[in-house]
CSV table of C-alpha atoms in Angstrom, one decimal:
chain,number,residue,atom,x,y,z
A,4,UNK,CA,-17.1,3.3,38.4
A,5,UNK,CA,-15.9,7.4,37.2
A,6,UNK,CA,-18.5,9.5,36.6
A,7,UNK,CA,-18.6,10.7,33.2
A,8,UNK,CA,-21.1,13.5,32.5
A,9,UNK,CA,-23.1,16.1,34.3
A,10,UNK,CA,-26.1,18.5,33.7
A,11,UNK,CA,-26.9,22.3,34.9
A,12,UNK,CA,-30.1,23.2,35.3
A,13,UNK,CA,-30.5,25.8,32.7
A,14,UNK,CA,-27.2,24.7,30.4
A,15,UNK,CA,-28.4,24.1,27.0
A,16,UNK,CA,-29.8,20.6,26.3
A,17,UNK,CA,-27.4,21.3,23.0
A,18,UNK,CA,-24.2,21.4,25.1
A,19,UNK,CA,-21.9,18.9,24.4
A,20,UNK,CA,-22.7,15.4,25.9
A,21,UNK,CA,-19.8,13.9,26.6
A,22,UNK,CA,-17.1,15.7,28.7
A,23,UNK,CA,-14.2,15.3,31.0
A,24,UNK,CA,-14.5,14.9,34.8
A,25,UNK,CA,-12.2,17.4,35.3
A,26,UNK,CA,-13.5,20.0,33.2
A,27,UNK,CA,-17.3,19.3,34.9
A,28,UNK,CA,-15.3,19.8,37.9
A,29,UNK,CA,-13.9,23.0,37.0
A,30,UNK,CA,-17.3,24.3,35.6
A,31,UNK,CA,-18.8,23.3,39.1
A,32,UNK,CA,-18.6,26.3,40.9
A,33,UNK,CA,-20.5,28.8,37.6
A,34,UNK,CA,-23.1,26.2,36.9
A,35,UNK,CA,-23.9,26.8,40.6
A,36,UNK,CA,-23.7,30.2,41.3
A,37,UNK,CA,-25.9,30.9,38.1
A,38,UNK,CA,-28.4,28.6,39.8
A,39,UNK,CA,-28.2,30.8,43.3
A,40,UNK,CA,-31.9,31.4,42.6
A,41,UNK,CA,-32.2,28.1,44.2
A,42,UNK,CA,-30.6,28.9,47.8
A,43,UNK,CA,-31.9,27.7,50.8
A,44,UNK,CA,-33.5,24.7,49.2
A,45,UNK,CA,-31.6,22.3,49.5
A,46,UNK,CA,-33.3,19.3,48.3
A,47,UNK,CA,-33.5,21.0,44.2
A,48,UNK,CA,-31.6,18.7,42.4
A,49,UNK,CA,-29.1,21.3,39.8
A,50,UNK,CA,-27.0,18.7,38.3
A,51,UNK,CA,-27.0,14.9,37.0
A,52,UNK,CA,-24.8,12.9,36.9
A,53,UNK,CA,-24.6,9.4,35.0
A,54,UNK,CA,-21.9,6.8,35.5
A,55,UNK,CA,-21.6,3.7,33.5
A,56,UNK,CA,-19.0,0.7,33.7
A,57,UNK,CA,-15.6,1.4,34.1
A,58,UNK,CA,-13.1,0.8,31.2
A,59,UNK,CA,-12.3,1.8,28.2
A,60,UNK,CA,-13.4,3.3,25.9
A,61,UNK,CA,-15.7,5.8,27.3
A,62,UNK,CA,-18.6,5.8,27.2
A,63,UNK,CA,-18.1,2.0,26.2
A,64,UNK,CA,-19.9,0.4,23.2
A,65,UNK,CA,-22.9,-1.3,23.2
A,66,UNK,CA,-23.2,-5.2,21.9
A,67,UNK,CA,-26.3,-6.1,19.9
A,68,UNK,CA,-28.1,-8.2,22.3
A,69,UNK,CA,-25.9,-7.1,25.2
A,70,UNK,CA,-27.0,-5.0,28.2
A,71,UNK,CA,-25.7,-2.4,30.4
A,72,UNK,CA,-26.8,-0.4,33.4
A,73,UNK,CA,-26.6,3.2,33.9
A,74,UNK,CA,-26.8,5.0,37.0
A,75,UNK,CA,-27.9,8.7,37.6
A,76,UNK,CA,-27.4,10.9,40.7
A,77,UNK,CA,-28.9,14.2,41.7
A,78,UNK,CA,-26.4,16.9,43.2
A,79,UNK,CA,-27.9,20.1,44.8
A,80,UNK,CA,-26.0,23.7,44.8
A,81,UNK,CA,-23.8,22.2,47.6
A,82,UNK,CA,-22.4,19.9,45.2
A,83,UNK,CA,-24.0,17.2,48.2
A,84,UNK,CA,-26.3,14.5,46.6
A,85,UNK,CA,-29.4,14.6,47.1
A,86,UNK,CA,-32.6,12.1,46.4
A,87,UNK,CA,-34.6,12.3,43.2
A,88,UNK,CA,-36.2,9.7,41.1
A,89,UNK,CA,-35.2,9.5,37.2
A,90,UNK,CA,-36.4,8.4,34.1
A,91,UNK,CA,-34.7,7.0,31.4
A,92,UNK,CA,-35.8,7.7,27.9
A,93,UNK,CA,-34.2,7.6,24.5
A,94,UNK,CA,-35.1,9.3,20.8
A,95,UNK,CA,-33.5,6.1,19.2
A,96,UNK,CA,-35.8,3.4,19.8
A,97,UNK,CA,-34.5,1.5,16.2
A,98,UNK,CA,-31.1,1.1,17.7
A,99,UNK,CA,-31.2,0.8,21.5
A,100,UNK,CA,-33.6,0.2,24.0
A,101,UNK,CA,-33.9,1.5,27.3
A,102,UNK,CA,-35.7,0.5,30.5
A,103,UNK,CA,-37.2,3.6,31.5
A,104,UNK,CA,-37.2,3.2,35.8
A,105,UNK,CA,-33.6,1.2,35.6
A,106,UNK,CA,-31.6,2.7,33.6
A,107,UNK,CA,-30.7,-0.4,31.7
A,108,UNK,CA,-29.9,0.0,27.8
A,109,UNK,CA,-29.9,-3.1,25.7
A,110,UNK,CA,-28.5,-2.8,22.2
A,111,UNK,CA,-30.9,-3.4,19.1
A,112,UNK,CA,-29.2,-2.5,15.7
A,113,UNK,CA,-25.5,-1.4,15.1
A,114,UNK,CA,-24.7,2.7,14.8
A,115,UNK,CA,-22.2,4.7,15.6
A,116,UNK,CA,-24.8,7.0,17.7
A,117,UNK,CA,-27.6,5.9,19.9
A,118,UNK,CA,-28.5,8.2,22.2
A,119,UNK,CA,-29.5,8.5,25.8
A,120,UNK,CA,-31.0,10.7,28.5
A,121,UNK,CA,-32.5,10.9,31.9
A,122,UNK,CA,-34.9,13.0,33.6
A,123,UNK,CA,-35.5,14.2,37.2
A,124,UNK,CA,-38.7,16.3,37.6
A,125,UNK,CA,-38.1,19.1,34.4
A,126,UNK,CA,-33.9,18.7,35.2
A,127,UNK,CA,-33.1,16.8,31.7
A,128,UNK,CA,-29.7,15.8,31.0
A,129,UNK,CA,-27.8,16.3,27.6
A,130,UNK,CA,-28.5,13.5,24.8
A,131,UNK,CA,-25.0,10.9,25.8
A,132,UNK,CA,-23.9,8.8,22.1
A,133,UNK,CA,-23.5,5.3,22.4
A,134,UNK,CA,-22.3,3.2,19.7
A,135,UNK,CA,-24.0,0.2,19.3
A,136,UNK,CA,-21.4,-2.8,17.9
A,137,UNK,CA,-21.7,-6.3,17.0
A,138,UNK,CA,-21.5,-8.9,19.4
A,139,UNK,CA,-18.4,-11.1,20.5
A,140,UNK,CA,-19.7,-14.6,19.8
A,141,UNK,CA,-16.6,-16.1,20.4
A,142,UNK,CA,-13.0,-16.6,21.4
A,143,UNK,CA,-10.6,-18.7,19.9
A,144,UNK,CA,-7.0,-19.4,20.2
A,145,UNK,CA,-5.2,-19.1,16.9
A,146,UNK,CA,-2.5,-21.4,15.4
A,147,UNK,CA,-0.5,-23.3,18.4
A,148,UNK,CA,-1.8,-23.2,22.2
A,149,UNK,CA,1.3,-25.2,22.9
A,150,UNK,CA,4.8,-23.9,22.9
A,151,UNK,CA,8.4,-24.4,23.9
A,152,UNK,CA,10.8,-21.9,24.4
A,153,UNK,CA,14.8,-23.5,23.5
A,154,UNK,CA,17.5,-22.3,26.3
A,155,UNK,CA,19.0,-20.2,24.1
A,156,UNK,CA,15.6,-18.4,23.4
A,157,UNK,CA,14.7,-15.3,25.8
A,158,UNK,CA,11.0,-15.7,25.4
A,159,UNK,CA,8.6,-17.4,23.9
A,160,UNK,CA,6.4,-17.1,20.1
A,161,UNK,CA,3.5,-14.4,20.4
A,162,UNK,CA,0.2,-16.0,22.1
A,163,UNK,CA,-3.0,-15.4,20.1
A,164,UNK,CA,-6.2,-15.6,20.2
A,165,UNK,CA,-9.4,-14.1,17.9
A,166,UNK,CA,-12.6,-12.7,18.4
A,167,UNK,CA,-15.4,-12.8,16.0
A,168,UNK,CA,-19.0,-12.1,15.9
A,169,UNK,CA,-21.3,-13.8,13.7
A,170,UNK,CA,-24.0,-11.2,13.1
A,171,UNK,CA,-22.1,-10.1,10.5
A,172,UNK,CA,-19.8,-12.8,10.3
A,173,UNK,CA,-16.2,-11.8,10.5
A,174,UNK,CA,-13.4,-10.4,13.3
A,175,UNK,CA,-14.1,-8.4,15.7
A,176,UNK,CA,-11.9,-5.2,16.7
A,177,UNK,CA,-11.7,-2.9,19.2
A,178,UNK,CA,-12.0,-5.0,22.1
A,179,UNK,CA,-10.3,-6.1,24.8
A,180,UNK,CA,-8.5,-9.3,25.9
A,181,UNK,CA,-7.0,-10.3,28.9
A,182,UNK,CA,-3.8,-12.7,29.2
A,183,UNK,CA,-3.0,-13.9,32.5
A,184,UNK,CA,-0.1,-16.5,34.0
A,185,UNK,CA,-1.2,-19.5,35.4
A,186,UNK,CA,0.1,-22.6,36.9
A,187,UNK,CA,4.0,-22.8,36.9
A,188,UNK,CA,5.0,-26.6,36.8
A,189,UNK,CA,8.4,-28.0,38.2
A,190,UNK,CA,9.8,-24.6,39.7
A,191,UNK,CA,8.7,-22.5,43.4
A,192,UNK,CA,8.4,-19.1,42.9
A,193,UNK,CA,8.0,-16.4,40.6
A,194,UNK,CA,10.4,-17.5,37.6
A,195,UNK,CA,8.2,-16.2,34.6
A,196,UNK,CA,6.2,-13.4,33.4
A,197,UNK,CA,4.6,-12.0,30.2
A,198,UNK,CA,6.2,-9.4,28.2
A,199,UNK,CA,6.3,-5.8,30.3
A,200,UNK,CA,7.2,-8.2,33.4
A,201,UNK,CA,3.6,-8.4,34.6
A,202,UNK,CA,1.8,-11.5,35.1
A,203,UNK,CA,-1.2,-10.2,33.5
A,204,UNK,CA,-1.9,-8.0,30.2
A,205,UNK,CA,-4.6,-6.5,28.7
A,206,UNK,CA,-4.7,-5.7,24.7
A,207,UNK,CA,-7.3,-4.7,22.5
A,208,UNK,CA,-7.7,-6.4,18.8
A,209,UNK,CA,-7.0,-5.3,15.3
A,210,UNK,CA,-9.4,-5.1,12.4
A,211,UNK,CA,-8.5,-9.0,12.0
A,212,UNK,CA,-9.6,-9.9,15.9
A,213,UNK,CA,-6.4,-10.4,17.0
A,214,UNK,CA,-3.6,-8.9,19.2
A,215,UNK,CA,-2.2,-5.5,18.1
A,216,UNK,CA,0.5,-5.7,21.0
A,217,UNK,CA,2.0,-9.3,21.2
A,218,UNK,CA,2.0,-11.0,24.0
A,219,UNK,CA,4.6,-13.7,24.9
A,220,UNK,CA,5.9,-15.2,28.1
A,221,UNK,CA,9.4,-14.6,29.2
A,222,UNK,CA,11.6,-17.2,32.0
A,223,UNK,CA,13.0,-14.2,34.5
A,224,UNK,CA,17.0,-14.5,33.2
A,225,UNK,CA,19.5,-15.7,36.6
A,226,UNK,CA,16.2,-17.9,38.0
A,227,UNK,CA,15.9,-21.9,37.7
A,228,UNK,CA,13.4,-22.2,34.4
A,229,UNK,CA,10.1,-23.8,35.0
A,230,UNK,CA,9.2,-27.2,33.0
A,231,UNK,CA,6.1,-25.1,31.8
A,232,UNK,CA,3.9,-22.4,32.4
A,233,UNK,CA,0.1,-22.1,31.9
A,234,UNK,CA,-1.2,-18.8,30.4
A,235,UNK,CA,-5.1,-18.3,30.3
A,236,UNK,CA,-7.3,-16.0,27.8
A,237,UNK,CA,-10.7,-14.4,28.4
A,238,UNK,CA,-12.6,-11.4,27.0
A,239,UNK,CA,-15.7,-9.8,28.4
A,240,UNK,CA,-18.8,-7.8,27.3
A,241,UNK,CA,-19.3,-4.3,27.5
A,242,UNK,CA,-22.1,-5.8,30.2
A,243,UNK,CA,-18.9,-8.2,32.3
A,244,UNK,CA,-20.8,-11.3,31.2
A,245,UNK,CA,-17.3,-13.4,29.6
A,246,UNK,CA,-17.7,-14.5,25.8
A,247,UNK,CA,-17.4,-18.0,24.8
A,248,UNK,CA,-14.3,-19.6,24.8
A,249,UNK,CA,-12.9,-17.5,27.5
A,250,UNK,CA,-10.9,-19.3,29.5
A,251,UNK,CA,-8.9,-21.5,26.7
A,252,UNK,CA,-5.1,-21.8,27.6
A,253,UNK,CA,-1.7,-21.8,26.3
A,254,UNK,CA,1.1,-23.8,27.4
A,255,UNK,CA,4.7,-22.5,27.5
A,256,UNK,CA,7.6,-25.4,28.0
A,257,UNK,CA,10.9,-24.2,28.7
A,258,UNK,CA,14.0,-26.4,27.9
């Protein structure tokens, strides 16, 4: 997990919510030493800072239905962390809903902004935006999930597969999915790969649900070809739980 943002004591609770780890970084050093009221204790929490799951984007949406967990910790002047117990609390209540002692944030209603917060003692960190999306109900392999690739071809036709959501019914974009090489029948040995030469690729859908890069699988030219190849498909919630019909899978034949 990257940490995402932090919070000064005494920084405007109107400062800009999201930021870069590197600038927060930078800014370190002057959000402490205009704390240096606080020296020689330790223990007084000056900053927060809340991660959430890794990937992109950041911070990641939220699926209707779906729910993910935030974490907070407490840094003193020292930039060490210290202990502190937070509360979780949002103005949005329509859209998202939060468990205040967790940290957990399950998504209610779609918006482009539902906001979040935590609290340590009177140390309240800026309001974060969340956008809150329909869910993923499902994966599905378009067209073909079998193919064969003639000798005189240098890779195969474009693999793809859709995600929709039913709550509104229609594709869903902006979201991730994962192709990745499988079995390999009737040769040892590396001897294929997907376009880029890696054995796994990771693409986000269009407004239609589908692929905007394509993905196809390639036999590594001067190597024996394999009778076929088995390439697998899954996408995940914001949360990691997989959507239905991850899993599915192509099959490549070579001639």
């Amino acid at each position: 997990m990257s940490p995402l943002w932090k919070h000064a004591e005494g920084e405007p609770v109107g400062a800009p919510a999201v930021r870069q780890w590197l600038t927060v970084a930078i800014l370190g050093a002057a959000l402490v030493t205009a704390c240096s009221n606080l020296a020689g204790d330790s223990d007084t929490p000056i900053q927060i800072e809340i991660r959430t799951p890794a990937g992109p984007p950041i911070p990641p949406p939220i699926e209707i239905g779906d729910t993910i967990q935030l974490l907070a910790t407490a840094f003193n002047q020292s930039g060490d962390t210290v202990p502190a117990t937070f509360r979780w609390l949002t103005p949005d209540t329509a859209f998202i809903a939060v468990d205040s002692l967790t940290g957990r944030i399950t998504g209610k209603k779609i918006v482009t902004s539902a906001r979040i917060q935590v609290r340590s003692g009177s140390l309240l960190s800026d309001l974060v935006p969340f956008a809150v999306v329909p869910a993923a109900d499902s994966l599905e392999i378009v067209g073909s999930d079998s193919f064969r690739v003639a000798l005189a071809d240098t890779a195969s036709s474009p693999l793809i597969a859709q995600l929709d959501t039913l709550n509104p019914d229609g594709p869903v974009g902006n979201r991730a999915l994962l192709f990745q090489l499988g079995t390999v029948f009737g040769v040892a040995g590396d001897t294929v790969t997907l376009n880029g030469g890696v054995a796994s690729r990771t693409v986000l859908t269009g407004a239609n649900g589908q692929p905007v890069t394509s993905v196809y699988v390639r036999p590594l030219p001067s190597l024996p070809r394999p009778d076929s190849v088995l390439v697998r498909v899954d996408a995940f919630r914001p949360s990691g739980a997989a959507i239905p019909g991850s899993g599915q899978q192509f099959i490549v034949r070579f001639d």
